[in-house]
Amino acid sequence: MTDSGSLLIHPIARIQTGFSSKFGIPRQSGLVETLQGRVVFEPEYRQAEALRELEGFSHIWLIWHFSACSGRKWHATVRPPRLGGNRRVGVFASRSPFRPNGLGLSCVRLTGIDCSAADGPVLLVAGADLLDGTPVFDIKPYVPLTDCRPDAAEGYTAGTKTHLLQVDFPPALLEQIPERLRAPLLGILAEDPRPGYDDSPEKVYGLPFAGFDVGFAVEGETLRVFRVTACEDGGAPADQSG
Amino acid sequence: MTDSGSLLIHPIARIQTGFSSKFGIPRQSGLVETLQGRVVFEPEYRQAEALRELEGFSHIWLIWHFSACSGRKWHATVRPPRLGGNRRVGVFASRSPFRPNGLGLSCVRLTGIDCSAADGPVLLVAGADLLDGTPVFDIKPYVPLTDCRPDAAEGYTAGTKTHLLQVDFPPALLEQIPERLRAPLLGILAEDPRPGYDDSPEKVYGLPFAGFDVGFAVEGETLRVFRVTACEDGGAPADQSG
């Protein structure tokens, strides 16, 4: 810590997910529970002792760095995609990546601790909304007594939470995706991965996920997949995330 | 961000609370809801726009620095006071201040935004478990959809949450405390502010709070206050925290 209160923080871990680009990442943690990730500690922190009794908690907090967004100047207001991309809210009233210090906060489900992995102990998590390789600065247990506030007012997010698309994924295309990745992919598509709300049905998108490029278009409330292509450089993160 | 993923972060705000020392600070945020605090932004961030629509949320997250604990080396295990001080759990299974990077995470109630203050806009918060002057690195809205997990398993914290002491605070002593500070002080005492569990009823403690020194002892499940002294250097934080 310096006199000004500035602080140099170092990654304790990195997360492995199927997301090689920001496009398609769920806008909040927990929205797509079938998404698997691995939290791999940096060598200094690979100690089973540091995780003692963590297995009793079903959820954990990750504090991490919006590393893919670093370097961009912050602005006082942002336009959350879930509000249509036109309404501005204050940056501190948002979970936007473009914020002072660029820290992210995610609650994810802890599905297991893999102590036998060569890079273990590794935390197996579900519902992570993080880019593959994202540096993690802290891991804390989710303590319901203080973290679960059922009476909390949800502000402008109240109107956004039920926005799910119908997904039309032709079976012949879906079969090209490994079975264990189908549920997460369908979840991501239903969450409407378009960067903004362009209502034109002609607009086509390519979603990179776990070594595949998934082509789709959206008309009204229906998302239609028309192409699945295996990418040459993909696959590794997904294989690691099981 | 450096190649190693290290990140230099800067305070966006500092919190004003009645706590001039660690002793007596509730062990988790939200436990003593009557505790008032003010989140005062650094000059660069004093912009009402950055808070637009925050007022619709009842709770916010603070990511902050355990600044009073910085410089201490981290250990793989810690002994949470609420577990009696002898049982060890992993540092990442705890909310202990003695952790890599020293980041704290607190959910507090947002009771108001004071835009007319000379150092405003200022966030008025309740339930903060932070030392006076603590640097805050980020403020995010508490979004129930992703942050509230009523089904979360509470691990070893399950057995600790109902531990409250009976407080015997003689009326003549309580009258020396300004009325608005009485409820928070009683809340802090009921939470058992002893640093560890020393069961000897002879042991006496002095709790510094908002310009007062409160002498007490604990016998069994009863905390008895026997002295209230106004401190010369106190008062200011409490006056600021209304």
XYZ file of C-alpha atoms in Angstrom:
484
model
C 0.000 0.000 0.000
C 1.241 3.498 -0.797
C 0.487 6.716 1.095
C -2.279 7.449 -1.383
C -3.934 4.161 -0.532
C -3.054 2.628 -3.894
C -2.475 -1.094 -3.823
C -0.609 -3.492 -6.086
C -2.490 -6.773 -6.258
C -1.358 -10.044 -7.797
C -3.349 -12.917 -9.279
C -3.803 -15.853 -6.927
C -5.420 -17.934 -9.672
C -6.704 -17.919 -13.216
C -9.974 -19.312 -14.421
C -10.387 -21.657 -17.359
C -13.697 -21.349 -19.173
C -14.844 -22.001 -22.702
C -14.881 -18.309 -23.536
C -12.071 -17.178 -25.770
C -13.721 -13.841 -26.506
C -16.044 -11.523 -24.650
C -18.873 -12.179 -27.086
C -21.303 -14.644 -25.610
C -20.226 -14.411 -22.001
C -23.333 -14.273 -19.815
C -23.844 -10.779 -18.506
C -23.891 -11.916 -14.904
C -22.591 -14.895 -13.044
C -25.030 -17.655 -12.249
C -27.307 -17.045 -15.233
C -26.101 -20.152 -17.034
C -25.530 -22.673 -14.273
C -24.459 -25.423 -16.670
C -21.312 -23.509 -17.631
C -18.286 -25.232 -16.162
C -15.022 -23.594 -15.199
C -11.795 -24.465 -13.419
C -10.092 -22.092 -11.020
C -6.393 -22.942 -11.205
C -4.215 -21.443 -8.507
C -0.878 -19.843 -9.202
C 1.917 -22.159 -8.007
C 2.457 -20.189 -4.779
C -1.150 -20.806 -3.711
C -1.494 -24.473 -4.648
C -2.043 -25.629 -1.086
C -4.914 -27.820 -0.024
C -4.665 -26.264 3.437
C -5.720 -22.877 2.069
C -9.036 -24.463 1.058
C -9.751 -26.349 4.273
C -13.535 -26.453 4.954
C -14.320 -24.617 1.725
C -16.146 -27.740 0.542
C -18.928 -27.002 3.030
C -19.944 -23.943 1.032
C -21.993 -24.330 -2.129
C -21.093 -20.932 -3.554
C -17.999 -18.768 -3.624
C -17.105 -15.219 -4.592
C -14.465 -14.481 -7.149
C -12.885 -11.031 -7.264
C -11.172 -10.701 -10.606
C -9.908 -8.363 -13.267
C -11.827 -7.350 -16.371
C -8.490 -7.903 -18.054
C -9.849 -7.803 -21.603
C -11.214 -4.322 -20.952
C -8.179 -2.828 -19.272
C -6.714 0.355 -20.598
C -10.062 1.832 -21.514
C -10.846 5.068 -19.712
C -13.819 4.961 -17.383
C -16.879 7.154 -17.901
C -19.363 8.348 -15.299
C -22.236 6.594 -17.061
C -22.567 3.339 -18.970
C -25.286 1.782 -21.137
C -26.090 -1.725 -19.884
C -26.919 -4.037 -22.801
C -29.827 -5.434 -20.820
C -31.484 -2.015 -20.857
C -31.427 -1.915 -24.638
C -28.104 -0.155 -24.963
C -29.523 3.369 -24.930
C -30.371 4.066 -21.313
C -27.508 5.417 -19.265
C -26.909 4.575 -15.624
C -24.041 5.534 -13.351
C -20.988 3.325 -13.523
C -21.270 2.627 -9.769
C -24.917 1.659 -10.311
C -23.758 -0.964 -12.810
C -21.680 -4.114 -13.047
C -20.083 -2.822 -16.244
C -16.483 -3.852 -17.003
C -15.582 -0.272 -17.867
C -15.108 1.002 -14.345
C -12.366 2.508 -12.210
C -9.941 -0.259 -11.178
C -11.661 -2.783 -13.445
C -12.558 -5.245 -10.696
C -15.204 -7.888 -11.323
C -17.254 -9.702 -8.694
C -18.959 -13.012 -9.382
C -20.842 -15.517 -7.303
C -20.352 -18.995 -8.718
C -21.389 -22.434 -7.577
C -18.608 -24.603 -6.190
C -19.214 -28.044 -7.672
C -16.033 -29.691 -6.505
C -12.380 -29.471 -5.548
C -10.029 -31.528 -7.661
C -7.038 -32.334 -5.493
C -5.618 -34.957 -7.833
C -5.118 -32.679 -10.830
C -1.520 -31.993 -11.815
C -2.220 -28.277 -11.368
C -4.365 -28.885 -8.283
C -6.000 -28.332 -6.026
C -8.384 -26.884 -8.585
C -11.812 -25.428 -7.860
C -14.548 -26.671 -10.164
C -17.188 -24.009 -10.568
C -20.451 -23.553 -12.429
C -22.053 -20.400 -13.737
C -18.891 -18.370 -14.267
C -19.197 -15.334 -16.532
C -15.454 -14.922 -17.025
C -13.219 -14.948 -20.045
C -10.802 -17.855 -20.291
C -7.567 -17.005 -18.475
C -9.019 -14.186 -16.372
C -6.820 -13.365 -13.367
C -8.506 -13.901 -10.007
C -7.391 -11.817 -7.020
C -9.454 -13.325 -4.261
C -11.742 -16.203 -3.426
C -14.130 -15.990 -0.500
C -16.904 -18.243 0.716
C -20.454 -17.060 0.058
C -21.807 -16.600 3.587
C -25.622 -16.531 3.427
C -25.927 -14.683 6.745
C -24.329 -11.572 5.318
C -24.403 -12.057 1.540
C -27.949 -13.266 0.944
C -30.395 -10.367 1.236
C -33.801 -11.558 0.093
C -35.278 -8.146 0.922
C -32.911 -6.239 -1.376
C -34.473 -3.881 -3.906
C -33.323 -4.678 -7.414
C -33.431 -1.188 -8.926
C -33.486 -0.990 -12.695
C -32.573 -4.682 -12.976
C -36.129 -5.604 -11.972
C -37.418 -5.363 -15.517
C -34.556 -7.176 -17.160
C -34.294 -10.523 -15.505
C -36.911 -12.501 -17.408
C -35.589 -11.643 -20.850
C -34.877 -15.049 -22.394
C -35.019 -15.923 -26.071
C -36.531 -19.013 -27.608
C -33.689 -20.963 -29.202
C -34.219 -22.805 -32.487
C -31.177 -25.074 -32.796
C -31.622 -27.647 -35.601
C -30.781 -31.132 -34.230
C -28.355 -31.853 -37.084
C -26.315 -28.826 -36.044
C -26.611 -29.429 -32.321
C -25.184 -32.920 -32.790
C -21.886 -31.390 -33.860
C -21.456 -29.990 -30.341
C -20.124 -32.406 -27.706
C -22.968 -33.445 -25.483
C -21.627 -31.928 -22.276
C -21.406 -28.525 -23.957
C -24.936 -28.484 -25.335
C -26.776 -27.347 -22.219
C -24.354 -24.475 -21.523
C -24.459 -23.381 -25.153
C -28.259 -23.402 -25.213
C -28.221 -21.409 -21.988
C -25.888 -18.817 -23.447
C -27.998 -18.435 -26.561
C -31.224 -18.076 -24.560
C -29.566 -15.276 -22.595
C -29.315 -13.321 -25.857
C -25.596 -12.914 -26.500
C -26.002 -10.062 -28.974
C -23.746 -7.172 -28.009
C -26.586 -4.685 -28.433
C -30.143 -4.738 -29.498
C -30.181 -4.642 -33.230
C -33.652 -5.794 -34.105
C -32.946 -6.473 -37.743
C -33.470 -10.180 -38.462
C -30.970 -10.023 -41.333
C -28.080 -9.379 -39.009
C -26.057 -12.531 -38.413
C -23.715 -13.236 -35.527
C -20.915 -15.707 -34.929
C -20.552 -16.831 -31.354
C -17.184 -18.355 -30.468
C -17.570 -20.974 -27.770
C -15.306 -23.803 -26.719
C -13.705 -24.251 -30.115
C -16.839 -23.740 -32.189
C -18.221 -20.847 -34.117
C -21.990 -20.769 -33.835
C -23.779 -18.682 -36.452
C -27.194 -17.307 -35.529
C -29.747 -14.613 -36.213
C -32.554 -13.267 -34.065
C -36.053 -12.437 -35.171
C -38.369 -11.123 -32.516
C -37.995 -13.401 -29.506
C -36.537 -16.329 -31.413
C -32.866 -17.042 -31.930
C -32.178 -19.325 -34.875
C -28.872 -21.173 -35.299
C -27.937 -21.748 -38.936
C -24.288 -22.791 -38.757
C -21.844 -24.627 -36.500
C -18.171 -24.644 -37.440
C -15.284 -26.165 -35.525
C -12.432 -23.679 -35.127
C -8.841 -24.739 -35.548
C -7.478 -23.009 -32.487
C -10.310 -23.845 -30.168
C -11.106 -26.824 -28.056
C -8.438 -26.586 -25.425
C -10.272 -24.397 -22.917
C -13.390 -26.519 -23.199
C -11.438 -29.726 -22.723
C -9.924 -28.231 -19.628
C -13.180 -27.059 -18.184
C -14.852 -30.415 -17.520
C -1.924 -4.413 -15.662
C 1.482 -6.018 -16.007
C 2.401 -9.168 -17.937
C 2.098 -11.139 -14.734
C -1.472 -9.980 -14.338
C -0.618 -7.750 -11.391
C -2.764 -4.658 -11.098
C -2.289 -1.311 -9.396
C -5.594 -0.133 -7.985
C -6.455 3.251 -6.511
C -9.052 4.240 -3.923
C -12.219 5.714 -5.404
C -13.549 6.585 -1.966
C -12.978 6.285 1.737
C -15.510 5.329 4.338
C -16.183 7.231 7.530
C -17.382 5.104 10.420
C -17.182 5.381 14.176
C -14.418 2.780 14.347
C -11.009 4.196 15.106
C -9.560 0.780 15.903
C -10.230 -2.754 14.780
C -11.495 -3.751 18.184
C -15.276 -3.811 18.206
C -15.842 -3.854 14.464
C -18.561 -6.386 13.695
C -17.090 -9.473 12.129
C -19.279 -9.258 9.059
C -21.158 -6.509 7.321
C -24.858 -6.247 7.998
C -24.732 -7.715 11.499
C -25.327 -4.359 13.159
C -27.724 -2.565 10.814
C -27.936 0.529 12.987
C -24.282 1.366 12.345
C -24.069 4.398 10.089
C -21.272 5.218 7.690
C -20.498 7.717 4.952
C -18.760 6.731 1.729
C -16.898 9.846 0.595
C -15.567 9.773 -2.948
C -12.109 10.923 -3.876
C -12.346 14.286 -5.676
C -11.965 12.710 -9.128
C -15.075 10.580 -8.592
C -17.373 13.180 -7.024
C -19.881 13.094 -9.857
C -23.600 12.611 -9.347
C -23.751 11.086 -12.835
C -21.609 8.148 -11.725
C -24.388 7.257 -9.250
C -27.362 7.642 -11.589
C -30.098 5.087 -10.717
C -28.120 3.738 -7.765
C -30.896 4.988 -5.480
C -33.151 2.199 -6.783
C -30.973 -0.382 -5.054
C -31.301 -0.966 -1.330
C -27.899 -2.622 -0.932
C -24.475 -2.132 -2.418
C -21.163 -3.962 -2.451
C -18.001 -2.342 -1.278
C -14.655 -3.794 -2.339
C -12.047 -2.370 -0.030
C -8.656 -2.811 1.527
C -7.972 -4.325 4.934
C -5.555 -1.441 5.254
C -4.971 -1.840 8.970
C -3.787 -5.390 8.371
C -1.509 -4.736 5.411
C 2.076 -5.880 5.548
C 1.263 -9.032 7.441
C 2.209 -12.194 5.631
C -0.661 -14.478 4.681
C -0.950 -18.024 5.985
C -2.740 -20.954 4.413
C -5.051 -21.302 7.398
C -6.685 -18.845 9.789
C -8.597 -19.170 13.049
C -11.938 -17.361 12.793
C -12.861 -15.761 16.141
C -16.417 -17.004 15.709
C -15.186 -20.583 15.831
C -13.612 -20.024 19.213
C -10.194 -19.042 17.950
C -8.754 -22.542 17.900
C -10.252 -24.199 14.844
C -8.327 -23.603 11.639
C -9.946 -23.176 8.243
C -8.362 -22.308 4.915
C -7.819 -18.645 4.216
C -9.923 -18.941 1.055
C -12.671 -20.563 3.107
C -12.710 -17.487 5.337
C -13.376 -13.777 5.236
C -10.265 -13.143 7.318
C -8.367 -9.880 6.760
C -5.073 -11.758 6.625
C -5.297 -12.918 3.045
C -3.387 -12.544 -0.188
C -4.085 -9.080 -1.638
C -5.989 -8.004 1.495
C -9.258 -7.252 -0.263
C -12.468 -6.967 1.748
C -15.997 -7.446 0.455
C -19.009 -6.042 2.273
C -22.692 -5.800 1.513
C -24.141 -2.707 3.164
C -27.544 -1.067 3.078
C -27.731 2.139 1.063
C -29.845 4.462 3.193
C -29.380 7.617 1.153
C -27.266 9.722 -1.155
C -26.311 13.125 0.179
C -25.781 15.368 -2.834
C -25.721 18.594 -0.856
C -22.720 17.732 1.315
C -19.597 19.777 0.710
C -17.751 16.531 -0.031
C -20.726 15.059 -1.893
C -22.258 13.218 -3.407
C -21.822 10.985 -0.379
C -23.314 7.523 0.063
C -24.989 6.975 3.426
C -24.735 3.345 4.406
C -25.784 1.125 7.287
C -24.193 -2.020 8.605
C -20.627 -1.326 7.524
C -17.917 -3.381 9.217
C -15.076 -1.106 8.146
C -12.480 0.879 10.029
C -12.786 4.650 9.748
C -10.864 5.885 6.702
C -10.726 2.529 4.912
C -9.951 2.912 1.203
C -12.699 1.657 -1.092
C -11.762 0.404 -4.567
C -15.164 -0.305 -6.026
C -18.863 0.134 -5.442
C -21.387 -2.074 -7.195
C -25.133 -2.479 -6.861
C -26.350 -5.597 -5.077
C -28.283 -7.385 -7.809
C -30.590 -9.957 -6.200
C -30.876 -12.029 -9.382
C -27.221 -13.003 -9.209
C -26.106 -12.096 -5.682
C -28.926 -13.490 -3.562
C -28.669 -17.283 -3.326
C -31.185 -18.487 -0.767
C -30.189 -22.094 -1.471
C -26.515 -21.545 -0.633
C -24.953 -23.882 1.912
C -23.356 -21.978 4.765
C -20.525 -24.347 5.607
C -18.974 -23.937 9.020
C -20.730 -20.593 9.515
C -24.004 -22.444 10.154
C -23.268 -22.907 13.816
C -22.007 -19.420 14.507
C -24.724 -17.050 13.469
C -26.933 -17.058 16.532
C -24.219 -16.256 18.996
C -25.441 -13.045 20.669
C -24.672 -11.911 24.194
C -27.087 -10.421 26.683
C -25.960 -6.835 27.315
C -26.265 -5.324 30.777
C -25.710 -1.600 30.216
C -26.624 0.426 33.338
C -28.958 3.316 32.326
C -26.787 5.915 34.067
C -23.864 4.902 31.866
C -25.899 4.546 28.697
C -27.131 8.118 29.105
C -23.608 9.368 28.543
C -23.768 8.055 24.977
C -25.560 10.289 22.440
C -28.947 8.796 21.703
C -28.315 8.055 18.028
C -25.242 6.006 18.936
C -26.924 3.847 21.559
C -28.536 1.278 19.258
C -25.356 0.696 17.233
C -23.280 0.412 20.400
C -25.692 -2.089 21.940
C -25.593 -4.034 18.695
C -21.815 -4.149 18.688
C -21.696 -5.317 22.288
C -24.291 -8.046 21.675
C -22.130 -9.309 18.800
C -19.392 -10.036 21.351
C -16.510 -7.759 20.432
C -13.918 -9.706 22.384
C -10.907 -10.468 20.208
C -10.884 -14.097 21.295
C -12.784 -16.257 23.658
C -11.299 -15.744 27.047
C -13.922 -17.084 29.358
C -12.522 -15.538 32.508
C -15.046 -13.079 33.949
C -12.232 -11.073 35.551
C -10.865 -9.981 32.208
C -11.924 -6.431 31.375
C -12.018 -4.820 27.968
C -12.118 -1.246 26.694
C -14.032 -0.772 23.475
C -13.236 2.442 21.606
C -16.279 3.651 19.733
C -17.121 7.051 18.320
C -15.089 8.983 20.844
C -15.937 6.862 23.860
C -14.152 4.160 25.707
C -16.591 1.539 26.912
C -15.334 -0.744 29.653
C -16.929 -4.169 29.945
C -16.499 -7.713 31.126
C -18.218 -10.919 30.086
C -19.471 -13.666 32.318
C -21.097 -16.592 30.606
C -23.561 -15.182 28.094
C -23.828 -11.759 29.710
C -21.762 -8.716 28.847
C -21.715 -6.116 31.620
C -20.678 -2.512 30.999
C -19.041 -0.897 34.015
C -17.495 2.273 32.609
C -18.036 4.877 29.891
C -15.337 7.472 29.292
C -15.272 10.186 26.676
C -11.950 10.211 24.812
C -10.213 13.441 23.938
C -9.380 12.589 20.370
C -12.653 10.932 19.481
C -15.962 12.277 18.388
C -15.164 13.405 14.904
C -15.853 10.185 13.033
C -19.120 9.703 14.847
C -20.207 13.261 14.160
C -19.458 12.646 10.518
C -21.277 9.385 10.319
C -24.842 10.608 10.770
